[in-house]
Amino acid sequence: MKQNEPREPAKRVAERLAVAAVVVALLFAAAVRVRLADVPFERDEGEYAYAGQLLLQGVPPYELAYNMKFPGVYYAYAAILAVFGETPRGVHLGLLLVNAATALFVFLLGRRLLGDFAGAIATCAFLLLSLDRWVMGIFAHATHFVALPVTAALWLLLRTERSGSRVGLLGAGALLGVAVLMKQHAIVYLPFAVALVAWQASFHSPESRRVAALRVGWLAAGSALPFALMLGVFAFQGVLGAFWFWTFGYASEYVSVVSMSEARARFVRMLETVTRADRALWIAAALGFGALWLRGGSREARVVLSGLLGASLLALTPGFYFREHYFLVLLPALALLIGVAAESAERAIARFAPATAARIAVAVAGLLLASSYLIPERDYLFHWSPQQVSRIRYGSNPFVESAEIARYLRAHTGDDDRIAVFGSEPQIYFLAGRRSATGYIYMYPLMERHGLSATMQDDMMRQVQAAHPEYLVFVSIRTSWQSEPDVDRRVLEWSARYTTTCYDQVGIADIHPQNGTTFLWDEAVKGYRLTSESVVYTFRRKSDAPCSSS
């Protein structure tokens, strides 16, 4: 068909129906996300929001908040906070847009590789998969911010396949570089992109090796730009050394904590967790992968989707932690494979039935597949309050309580007062709008089995005593410390002595996951008997005079 000829009416109708299905799915996902936008921050979100808040105040990463992650997500949060406001709701509304943009790139990829109908199926599947509570889909983890630039870069690479546009290759490389800044795990997508560009060049140029080398060079140059820019900015701001220590020095210790012998059991356990509610969708993706190779899909689809799946699996593996939210990077590949399953089923049915009937049958099967998730999860999607979602998903972790504790701290301190949290609850700093007395906003690095833990404990104790913060919060919850066996635990012993010597208790949050939390403040804390093992204490310093505990 010539380019200026009108398309067949049936094809135009199919395209419009596909777009309409995507729009309906986007609106549904947006409605759920808006309803749950007030879900309390958990720890990672608290870290990113606090770092983003500091950025908006002119404080560079790694100066007042230490962590091993690359800083891309801090800047992403800062942008979201500036636009939508410095609240959990604002962040989750920003995540809604990031998720919707990723879904649109999944649709563009699916339409290119599989056709409009399968592309629409893939997009609907992605929006469902990325809503799931077991993969932590409604929480603004860094892996959401990896999926967007990766899918955008892949779409751009496919767009520049024939032309080899330098601008397109630079842009795709820059997007992949941004993905790495969001989370180091995304580095595995670069070899995949290089291999894809080289493979593309081999089909479109008689001088394929030279053309491939040039294209790979432009892609590599683009991918290096974000990192080089970041290094230049950090050198100017004076935090390059701190960045290097935390993201390379400490990170190398962190990834060596879990042994190979533990890795397989961790992966199986986490896979069982993240597929609890939507296992049928994961099975459909597995069937799609089989169909991709057994039923003769296009060569481009086989190469691109197999490469994307392989790279996404590799992105799960650094450190062998396999945390639930790591699986978010898999979702675009899984969704596109579900699209493959739909396209293969449609072709199979069309052998003995009209094409329209085949498409209707597959659409009905897709609706049944979606229902296998929507119906069992209806309470989560439509009825539970944001606080219930947090409590049911995270148990006695003090995420719901953090807002009340932060309100008290904000009301009893000035803008320039420092606070300290003995525990891994950085969301308290963000919600209170107060800076930490120590850069150690997580206790985890101090309590892990590595050669730096003792030094970190000493450093954290010195910082807190030097600042002598106005208020101090102690989190007596195991998951806020996660102390490894046989690790030096003197920071725990010191914190007990320091609070007893230098502070008065002014707050208690006695947490009962099933029956709510008892909050007591000021004089009401005296004589109270605890009724749970999950408690958050708040302390006020006894005097402004320096105070320490050996």
Coordinates of C-alpha atoms in Angstrom, one line a residue:
M1 CA 0.0 0.0 0.0
K2 CA 1.4 3.4 -0.9
Q3 CA 2.0 5.8 1.9
N4 CA -0.6 8.4 0.8
E5 CA -3.3 5.8 0.3
P6 CA -6.0 5.6 3.0
R7 CA -5.6 2.6 5.2
E8 CA -8.1 -0.2 5.1
P9 CA -11.1 0.6 7.3
A10 CA -10.7 -2.6 9.3
K11 CA -7.1 -1.7 10.1
R12 CA -8.1 1.8 11.1
V13 CA -10.8 0.4 13.4
A14 CA -8.4 -2.1 14.9
E15 CA -5.8 0.7 15.6
R16 CA -8.5 2.8 17.3
L17 CA -9.7 0.0 19.4
A18 CA -6.2 -0.8 20.5
V19 CA -5.6 2.9 21.5
A20 CA -9.0 2.9 23.2
A21 CA -8.1 -0.2 25.3
V22 CA -4.8 1.4 26.3
V23 CA -6.6 4.6 27.3
V24 CA -9.1 2.7 29.4
A25 CA -6.3 0.7 31.1
L26 CA -4.4 4.0 31.8
L27 CA -7.5 5.6 33.4
F28 CA -8.1 2.5 35.5
A29 CA -4.5 2.4 36.8
A30 CA -4.6 6.1 37.4
A31 CA -7.8 5.9 39.4
V32 CA -6.3 3.2 41.7
R33 CA -3.0 5.1 42.1
V34 CA -4.9 8.4 42.9
R35 CA -7.0 6.5 45.5
L36 CA -3.9 5.2 47.2
A37 CA -1.7 8.2 46.7
D38 CA -1.7 9.0 50.4
V39 CA -0.1 5.6 51.2
P40 CA 2.6 6.3 53.8
F41 CA 6.2 6.4 52.7
E42 CA 8.3 3.3 53.4
R43 CA 12.1 3.5 53.9
D44 CA 13.4 3.8 50.4
E45 CA 10.9 6.4 49.5
G46 CA 11.8 8.3 52.7
E47 CA 15.5 8.2 51.7
Y48 CA 14.8 9.5 48.2
A49 CA 12.4 12.2 49.4
Y50 CA 14.8 13.4 52.1
A51 CA 17.6 13.6 49.7
G52 CA 15.4 15.3 47.2
Q53 CA 14.3 17.8 49.9
L54 CA 17.9 18.5 50.7
L55 CA 18.6 19.1 47.0
L56 CA 15.8 21.7 46.8
Q57 CA 17.5 23.4 49.8
G58 CA 20.8 23.4 47.9
V59 CA 22.5 20.5 49.7
P60 CA 24.2 18.1 47.3
P61 CA 23.9 14.3 47.6
Y62 CA 26.2 12.4 50.0
E63 CA 26.9 15.5 52.1
L64 CA 24.2 15.1 54.8
A65 CA 22.7 11.8 53.8
Y66 CA 24.8 8.7 53.0
N67 CA 23.9 5.8 50.8
M68 CA 25.4 3.6 48.2
K69 CA 22.9 4.3 45.4
F70 CA 23.6 6.5 42.4
P71 CA 21.8 9.9 42.8
G72 CA 19.5 9.9 39.8
V73 CA 16.4 9.1 41.7
Y74 CA 17.2 11.9 44.2
Y75 CA 17.0 14.4 41.4
A76 CA 13.9 12.7 40.0
Y77 CA 12.3 13.0 43.5
A78 CA 13.4 16.7 43.8
A79 CA 11.7 17.4 40.5
I80 CA 8.5 15.7 41.6
L81 CA 8.5 17.4 45.0
A82 CA 9.0 20.8 43.3
V83 CA 6.0 20.2 41.0
F84 CA 3.6 18.2 43.1
G85 CA 4.5 19.3 46.7
E86 CA 6.6 17.8 49.5
T87 CA 4.2 15.1 50.6
P88 CA 3.8 11.4 50.0
R89 CA 0.8 12.2 47.9
G90 CA 2.8 14.4 45.6
V91 CA 5.5 11.8 45.1
H92 CA 2.9 9.1 44.3
L93 CA 1.2 11.4 41.8
G94 CA 4.5 11.9 40.1
L95 CA 5.0 8.1 40.1
L96 CA 1.6 7.9 38.3
L97 CA 3.0 9.9 35.4
V98 CA 6.3 7.9 35.3
N99 CA 4.3 4.7 35.2
A100 CA 1.9 6.0 32.5
A101 CA 4.9 7.1 30.4
T102 CA 6.5 3.7 30.7
A103 CA 3.2 2.1 29.7
L104 CA 3.1 4.2 26.6
F105 CA 6.6 3.1 25.6
V106 CA 5.6 -0.5 26.2
F107 CA 2.7 0.1 23.8
L108 CA 5.0 1.7 21.2
L109 CA 7.4 -1.2 21.4
G110 CA 4.6 -3.8 21.3
R111 CA 2.9 -2.1 18.3
R112 CA 6.3 -2.1 16.5
L113 CA 7.2 -5.7 17.2
L114 CA 3.8 -7.4 17.5
G115 CA 1.1 -5.2 16.0
D116 CA -1.5 -2.9 17.5
F117 CA -3.7 -5.6 19.1
A118 CA -0.8 -7.4 20.9
G119 CA 0.7 -4.1 21.8
A120 CA -2.5 -3.1 23.5
I121 CA -2.6 -6.4 25.4
A122 CA 1.0 -5.9 26.5
T123 CA 0.3 -2.4 27.8
C124 CA -2.8 -3.5 29.8
A125 CA -0.7 -6.3 31.2
F126 CA 2.1 -4.0 32.2
L127 CA -0.3 -1.6 34.0
L128 CA -1.8 -4.5 36.0
L129 CA 1.6 -6.0 36.8
S130 CA 3.0 -2.7 38.0
L131 CA 0.0 -2.0 40.3
D132 CA 0.6 -5.2 42.3
R133 CA 1.3 -4.8 46.0
W134 CA 3.6 -7.7 46.2
V135 CA 6.1 -6.2 43.8
M136 CA 5.6 -2.9 45.7
G137 CA 4.2 -1.3 42.5
I138 CA 2.5 1.7 44.1
F139 CA 5.6 2.7 46.0
A140 CA 8.0 5.0 44.2
H141 CA 11.1 2.8 44.1
A142 CA 14.1 3.6 41.9
T143 CA 13.3 0.6 39.7
H144 CA 10.2 2.5 38.3
F145 CA 12.6 5.2 37.3
V146 CA 14.9 2.7 35.6
A147 CA 12.1 1.1 33.5
L148 CA 11.1 4.4 31.9
P149 CA 14.4 5.4 30.3
V150 CA 15.2 1.8 29.4
T151 CA 11.9 1.4 27.4
A152 CA 12.3 4.8 25.9
A153 CA 15.9 4.1 24.8
L154 CA 14.8 0.7 23.3
W155 CA 12.0 2.4 21.3
L156 CA 14.4 5.0 20.1
L157 CA 17.0 2.4 19.0
L158 CA 14.3 0.6 17.0
R159 CA 13.3 3.9 15.4
T160 CA 16.8 4.6 14.3
E161 CA 17.4 1.1 13.0
R162 CA 17.7 1.9 9.3
S163 CA 18.9 5.5 9.5
G164 CA 21.5 5.0 12.2
S165 CA 20.8 8.7 13.2
R166 CA 23.6 10.0 15.4
V167 CA 21.1 12.1 17.3
G168 CA 18.9 9.1 17.9
L169 CA 21.9 7.0 19.0
L170 CA 23.2 9.7 21.3
G171 CA 19.7 10.1 22.7
A172 CA 19.2 6.4 23.3
G173 CA 22.7 6.2 25.0
A174 CA 21.9 9.2 27.2
L175 CA 18.6 7.6 28.3
L176 CA 20.5 4.4 29.2
G177 CA 23.0 6.5 31.1
V178 CA 20.2 8.1 33.0
A179 CA 18.8 4.6 33.8
V180 CA 22.2 3.7 35.4
L181 CA 22.2 6.9 37.4
M182 CA 18.7 5.9 38.7
K183 CA 20.1 2.5 39.9
Q184 CA 23.5 0.9 39.2
H185 CA 21.8 -2.4 38.3
A186 CA 20.8 -0.8 35.0
I187 CA 24.4 -1.0 33.7
V188 CA 23.4 -4.5 32.3
Y189 CA 21.2 -2.8 29.6
L190 CA 24.2 -1.2 28.0
P191 CA 25.7 -4.5 26.6
F192 CA 22.3 -5.4 25.4
A193 CA 21.9 -2.1 23.6
V194 CA 25.4 -2.4 22.0
A195 CA 24.6 -5.9 20.8
L196 CA 21.3 -4.8 19.4
V197 CA 22.9 -1.8 17.5
A198 CA 25.6 -4.1 16.1
W199 CA 23.0 -6.6 15.0
Q200 CA 20.9 -3.9 13.4
A201 CA 23.8 -2.6 11.4
S202 CA 24.6 -6.0 10.0
F203 CA 21.3 -6.0 8.1
H204 CA 21.3 -2.5 6.7
S205 CA 24.8 -1.8 5.4
P206 CA 27.3 -3.6 3.2
E207 CA 30.1 -2.3 5.4
S208 CA 28.4 -3.6 8.5
R209 CA 31.5 -3.8 10.8
R210 CA 32.5 -0.2 10.2
V211 CA 28.9 1.1 10.4
A212 CA 28.4 -1.0 13.6
A213 CA 31.5 0.4 15.2
L214 CA 30.4 4.0 14.4
R215 CA 26.9 3.4 15.7
V216 CA 28.2 1.7 18.9
G217 CA 30.5 4.7 19.4
W218 CA 27.7 7.2 19.3
L219 CA 25.6 5.1 21.6
A220 CA 28.5 4.7 24.1
A221 CA 29.2 8.5 23.9
G222 CA 25.6 9.2 24.8
S223 CA 25.6 6.7 27.7
A224 CA 28.7 8.3 29.1
L225 CA 27.4 11.9 29.1
P226 CA 25.1 11.7 32.2
F227 CA 27.8 10.1 34.3
A228 CA 30.5 12.6 33.1
L229 CA 28.1 15.5 33.8
M230 CA 27.4 14.1 37.3
L231 CA 31.1 13.7 38.1
G232 CA 31.7 17.3 37.0
V233 CA 28.9 18.7 39.2
F234 CA 30.0 16.7 42.2
A235 CA 33.6 17.8 41.8
F236 CA 32.4 21.4 41.7
Q237 CA 30.2 20.8 44.8
G238 CA 33.0 19.1 46.7
V239 CA 31.2 15.7 47.3
L240 CA 33.1 13.7 44.7
G241 CA 35.1 11.8 47.3
A242 CA 32.0 11.0 49.4
F243 CA 30.1 9.9 46.3
W244 CA 33.0 7.6 45.3
F245 CA 33.3 6.0 48.7
W246 CA 29.6 5.3 49.1
T247 CA 28.8 4.1 45.6
F248 CA 32.0 2.2 44.9
G249 CA 33.8 1.6 48.2
Y250 CA 31.0 0.6 50.5
A251 CA 28.9 -0.8 47.6
S252 CA 31.6 -3.3 46.8
E253 CA 31.4 -4.5 50.4
Y254 CA 27.6 -4.6 50.3
V255 CA 27.3 -6.8 47.2
S256 CA 29.7 -9.4 48.8
V257 CA 27.5 -10.0 51.9
V258 CA 25.2 -12.7 50.3
S259 CA 26.9 -15.9 49.3
M260 CA 26.3 -17.8 46.1
S261 CA 24.9 -20.7 48.1
E262 CA 22.2 -18.4 49.5
A263 CA 21.3 -16.8 46.2
R264 CA 19.1 -19.5 44.7
A265 CA 17.0 -19.9 47.8
R266 CA 16.5 -16.1 48.0
F267 CA 15.5 -15.9 44.3
V268 CA 13.0 -18.7 44.7
R269 CA 11.5 -17.2 47.8
M270 CA 11.2 -13.8 46.3
L271 CA 9.7 -15.1 43.1
E272 CA 7.1 -16.9 45.1
T273 CA 6.3 -13.6 46.9
V274 CA 6.1 -11.3 43.9
T275 CA 3.8 -13.7 42.0
R276 CA 1.4 -14.4 44.8
A277 CA -1.5 -12.4 43.3
D278 CA -0.7 -12.3 39.6
R279 CA 0.9 -15.7 38.9
A280 CA -1.4 -16.3 35.9
L281 CA 0.1 -13.3 34.2
W282 CA 3.6 -14.5 34.8
I283 CA 2.6 -17.9 33.4
A284 CA 1.2 -16.2 30.3
A285 CA 4.5 -14.4 29.9
A286 CA 6.3 -17.7 30.1
L287 CA 4.0 -19.1 27.4
G288 CA 4.7 -16.1 25.3
F289 CA 8.5 -16.7 25.5
G290 CA 8.0 -20.2 24.4
A291 CA 5.7 -19.0 21.5
L292 CA 8.3 -16.4 20.5
W293 CA 10.8 -19.2 19.6
L294 CA 8.6 -22.1 18.8
R295 CA 5.9 -20.5 16.7
G296 CA 8.1 -18.4 14.5
G297 CA 7.7 -14.8 15.5
S298 CA 9.6 -12.2 13.6
R299 CA 13.4 -12.2 13.9
E300 CA 13.4 -8.7 15.3
A301 CA 10.9 -9.5 18.0
R302 CA 12.9 -12.6 19.0
V303 CA 16.1 -10.7 19.3
V304 CA 14.7 -7.6 21.0
L305 CA 12.4 -9.3 23.5
S306 CA 14.9 -12.1 24.4
G307 CA 17.6 -9.5 24.9
L308 CA 15.4 -7.3 27.0
L309 CA 14.3 -10.3 29.2
G310 CA 17.9 -11.4 29.7
A311 CA 19.1 -8.0 30.6
S312 CA 16.2 -7.5 33.0
L313 CA 17.0 -10.8 34.7
L314 CA 20.6 -9.7 35.1
A315 CA 19.4 -6.4 36.6
L316 CA 17.9 -8.4 39.5
T317 CA 21.1 -10.2 40.4
P318 CA 23.8 -7.7 41.8
G319 CA 24.4 -8.7 45.4
F320 CA 21.9 -11.6 45.1
Y321 CA 19.4 -9.8 47.3
F322 CA 16.5 -10.2 44.8
R323 CA 14.3 -7.7 46.8
E324 CA 10.6 -7.6 45.7
H325 CA 10.9 -4.1 44.1
Y326 CA 13.9 -5.2 42.0
F327 CA 11.4 -7.3 39.9
L328 CA 9.8 -4.1 38.7
V329 CA 12.5 -3.9 36.0
L330 CA 11.2 -7.2 34.6
L331 CA 7.7 -6.0 34.0
P332 CA 8.1 -4.4 30.6
A333 CA 9.6 -7.6 29.2
L334 CA 7.0 -9.8 30.9
A335 CA 4.2 -7.6 29.5
L336 CA 5.6 -7.7 26.0
L337 CA 5.8 -11.5 26.2
I338 CA 2.2 -11.6 27.2
G339 CA 1.6 -9.6 24.0
V340 CA 3.5 -12.4 22.2
A341 CA 1.2 -15.0 23.7
A342 CA -1.8 -13.0 22.6
E343 CA -0.5 -12.6 19.1
S344 CA 0.4 -16.3 18.8
A345 CA -3.0 -17.4 20.1
E346 CA -4.7 -15.1 17.6
R347 CA -2.8 -16.5 14.7
A348 CA -3.5 -20.1 15.9
I349 CA -7.3 -19.5 16.2
A350 CA -7.4 -17.6 12.8
R351 CA -6.4 -20.9 11.1
F352 CA -9.9 -22.3 11.6
A353 CA -12.0 -19.2 12.4
P354 CA -12.5 -15.7 10.9
A355 CA -9.9 -13.2 11.9
T356 CA -12.4 -11.0 13.8
A357 CA -13.6 -14.0 15.8
A358 CA -10.0 -15.0 16.6
R359 CA -9.3 -11.5 17.9
I360 CA -12.5 -11.4 20.0
A361 CA -11.6 -14.8 21.5
V362 CA -8.2 -13.6 22.5
A363 CA -9.6 -10.4 23.9
V364 CA -12.0 -12.4 26.0
A365 CA -9.2 -14.6 27.2
G366 CA -7.3 -11.4 28.1
L367 CA -10.2 -10.1 30.2
L368 CA -10.4 -13.5 32.0
L369 CA -6.7 -13.3 32.7
A370 CA -7.0 -9.8 34.1
S371 CA -10.0 -10.9 36.2
S372 CA -7.8 -13.6 37.8
Y373 CA -5.9 -10.7 39.3
L374 CA -8.6 -8.0 39.8
I375 CA -11.2 -10.1 41.6
P376 CA -9.0 -11.6 44.3
E377 CA -7.2 -8.3 44.8
R378 CA -10.4 -6.2 44.8
D379 CA -10.1 -5.2 48.4
Y380 CA -6.5 -3.8 47.9
L381 CA -7.5 -2.1 44.6
F382 CA -10.8 -0.6 45.6
H383 CA -11.5 -0.7 49.3
W384 CA -8.4 -0.7 51.7
S385 CA -7.3 2.7 52.9
P386 CA -3.8 3.8 52.1
Q387 CA -2.9 3.2 55.8
Q388 CA -4.4 -0.3 55.6
V389 CA -2.3 -1.1 52.5
S390 CA 0.9 0.0 54.3
R391 CA 0.0 -2.0 57.4
I392 CA -1.0 -5.1 55.6
R393 CA 2.0 -5.0 53.3
Y394 CA 4.6 -4.0 55.9
G395 CA 3.3 -5.3 59.2
S396 CA 4.7 -3.5 62.3
N397 CA 7.2 -1.4 60.4
P398 CA 6.5 2.2 61.6
F399 CA 5.6 3.7 58.3
V400 CA 2.0 4.7 59.3
E401 CA 3.4 6.0 62.6
S402 CA 6.1 8.2 61.0
A403 CA 3.7 11.0 60.1
E404 CA 2.5 11.4 63.7
I405 CA 6.0 11.3 65.1
A406 CA 7.2 13.8 62.5
R407 CA 4.3 16.2 63.3
Y408 CA 5.4 16.2 67.0
L409 CA 9.0 16.8 66.1
R410 CA 8.1 19.6 63.7
A411 CA 5.9 21.3 66.3
H412 CA 8.6 21.2 69.0
T413 CA 11.6 22.2 67.0
G414 CA 12.8 25.1 64.9
D415 CA 13.7 25.0 61.2
D416 CA 17.5 24.9 62.1
D417 CA 17.2 22.3 64.8
R418 CA 18.7 18.9 64.1
I419 CA 17.2 15.5 65.0
A420 CA 18.5 12.0 65.0
V421 CA 16.8 8.7 64.3
F422 CA 18.3 5.5 65.8
G423 CA 16.9 3.2 63.2
S424 CA 16.5 3.1 59.5
E425 CA 13.5 5.4 59.1
P426 CA 14.6 8.3 56.9
Q427 CA 11.0 9.2 56.1
I428 CA 10.8 10.8 59.5
Y429 CA 13.4 13.4 58.5
F430 CA 11.5 14.2 55.4
L431 CA 8.1 14.4 57.0
A432 CA 9.4 16.5 59.9
G433 CA 11.2 18.8 57.6
R434 CA 14.3 18.6 59.8
R435 CA 17.9 17.7 59.0
S436 CA 19.6 14.7 60.5
A437 CA 22.3 15.1 63.1
T438 CA 24.2 12.3 61.2
G439 CA 24.7 11.3 57.6
Y440 CA 23.9 7.7 58.6
I441 CA 20.2 7.8 57.8
Y442 CA 20.2 4.0 57.7
M443 CA 21.5 1.7 60.5
Y444 CA 21.9 -1.2 58.0
P445 CA 25.5 -0.4 56.9
L446 CA 26.5 -0.3 60.6
M447 CA 25.0 -3.8 61.3
E448 CA 26.2 -5.8 58.3
R449 CA 29.1 -8.2 58.0
H450 CA 31.8 -6.2 56.3
G451 CA 35.1 -4.6 57.1
L452 CA 33.7 -1.0 57.4
S453 CA 30.9 -1.6 59.9
A454 CA 32.9 -0.8 63.1
T455 CA 34.4 2.3 61.6
M456 CA 30.9 3.5 60.5
Q457 CA 29.5 2.9 64.0
D458 CA 32.3 5.0 65.5
D459 CA 31.7 7.7 63.0
M460 CA 28.0 7.8 63.5
M461 CA 28.4 8.0 67.3
R462 CA 30.8 10.9 67.0
Q463 CA 28.5 12.8 64.6
V464 CA 25.5 12.5 66.9
Q465 CA 27.4 13.5 70.0
A466 CA 28.9 16.5 68.3
A467 CA 25.5 17.7 67.1
H468 CA 23.7 16.8 70.3
P469 CA 20.3 17.0 68.5
E470 CA 17.3 18.6 70.1
Y471 CA 15.2 15.5 69.7
L472 CA 16.1 11.8 69.2
V473 CA 14.0 8.9 68.0
F474 CA 14.8 5.3 68.9
V475 CA 13.1 2.6 66.8
S476 CA 12.9 -0.6 68.8
I477 CA 11.9 -2.8 65.8
R478 CA 14.1 -5.5 64.4
T479 CA 13.5 -4.7 60.7
S480 CA 14.8 -1.2 61.3
W481 CA 18.2 -2.5 62.3
Q482 CA 18.5 -6.0 60.8
S483 CA 21.6 -6.8 62.7
E484 CA 23.7 -9.6 61.2
P485 CA 24.9 -12.4 63.5
D486 CA 28.4 -11.9 65.0
V487 CA 28.5 -8.2 64.1
D488 CA 29.9 -5.7 66.6
R489 CA 26.7 -4.2 68.2
R490 CA 28.2 -1.5 70.4
V491 CA 26.2 1.2 68.6
L492 CA 23.1 -0.3 70.1
E493 CA 24.6 -0.4 73.6
W494 CA 25.9 3.1 73.2
S495 CA 22.5 4.4 72.0
A496 CA 20.9 3.1 75.1
R497 CA 23.4 4.8 77.4
Y498 CA 23.4 8.0 75.4
T499 CA 19.6 8.4 75.5
T500 CA 19.5 7.5 79.2
T501 CA 22.3 10.0 80.1
C502 CA 21.5 12.9 77.9
Y503 CA 17.7 12.7 77.1
D504 CA 14.3 12.5 78.7
Q505 CA 11.6 10.3 77.1
V506 CA 8.7 12.4 75.7
G507 CA 7.0 10.0 73.3
I508 CA 5.9 6.4 72.8
A509 CA 4.4 4.8 69.8
D510 CA 3.2 1.3 70.8
I511 CA 2.5 -0.5 67.6
H512 CA -0.1 -3.2 67.2
P513 CA -0.5 -4.1 63.5
Q514 CA -4.0 -5.6 64.1
N515 CA -5.3 -3.2 66.7
G516 CA -3.8 0.2 65.8
T517 CA -1.1 2.2 67.6
T518 CA -1.1 3.8 71.0
F519 CA 0.6 7.2 70.9
L520 CA 1.6 8.9 74.2
W521 CA 3.3 12.3 74.5
D522 CA 5.1 14.3 77.2
E523 CA 3.7 13.6 80.7
A524 CA 1.5 10.8 79.5
V525 CA 4.5 8.5 78.9
K526 CA 5.2 8.2 82.6
G527 CA 4.2 4.9 84.0
Y528 CA 3.0 3.5 80.7
R529 CA 3.4 -0.3 80.3
L530 CA 4.2 -1.5 76.8
T531 CA 1.9 -4.0 75.2
S532 CA 3.8 -4.9 72.1
E533 CA 7.4 -5.6 71.0
S534 CA 7.3 -3.0 68.2
V535 CA 7.9 0.4 69.8
V536 CA 9.2 3.8 68.7
Y537 CA 10.5 6.1 71.4
T538 CA 10.9 9.9 71.2
F539 CA 13.4 11.7 73.4
R540 CA 14.2 15.4 74.2
R541 CA 17.6 16.4 75.3
K542 CA 18.0 17.4 79.0
S543 CA 20.0 20.5 78.4
D544 CA 21.8 22.5 75.7
A545 CA 25.1 21.7 77.3
P546 CA 27.3 19.1 75.5
C547 CA 26.7 15.6 76.6
S548 CA 28.2 12.3 75.7
S549 CA 28.3 8.6 76.7
S550 CA 31.5 6.6 76.3

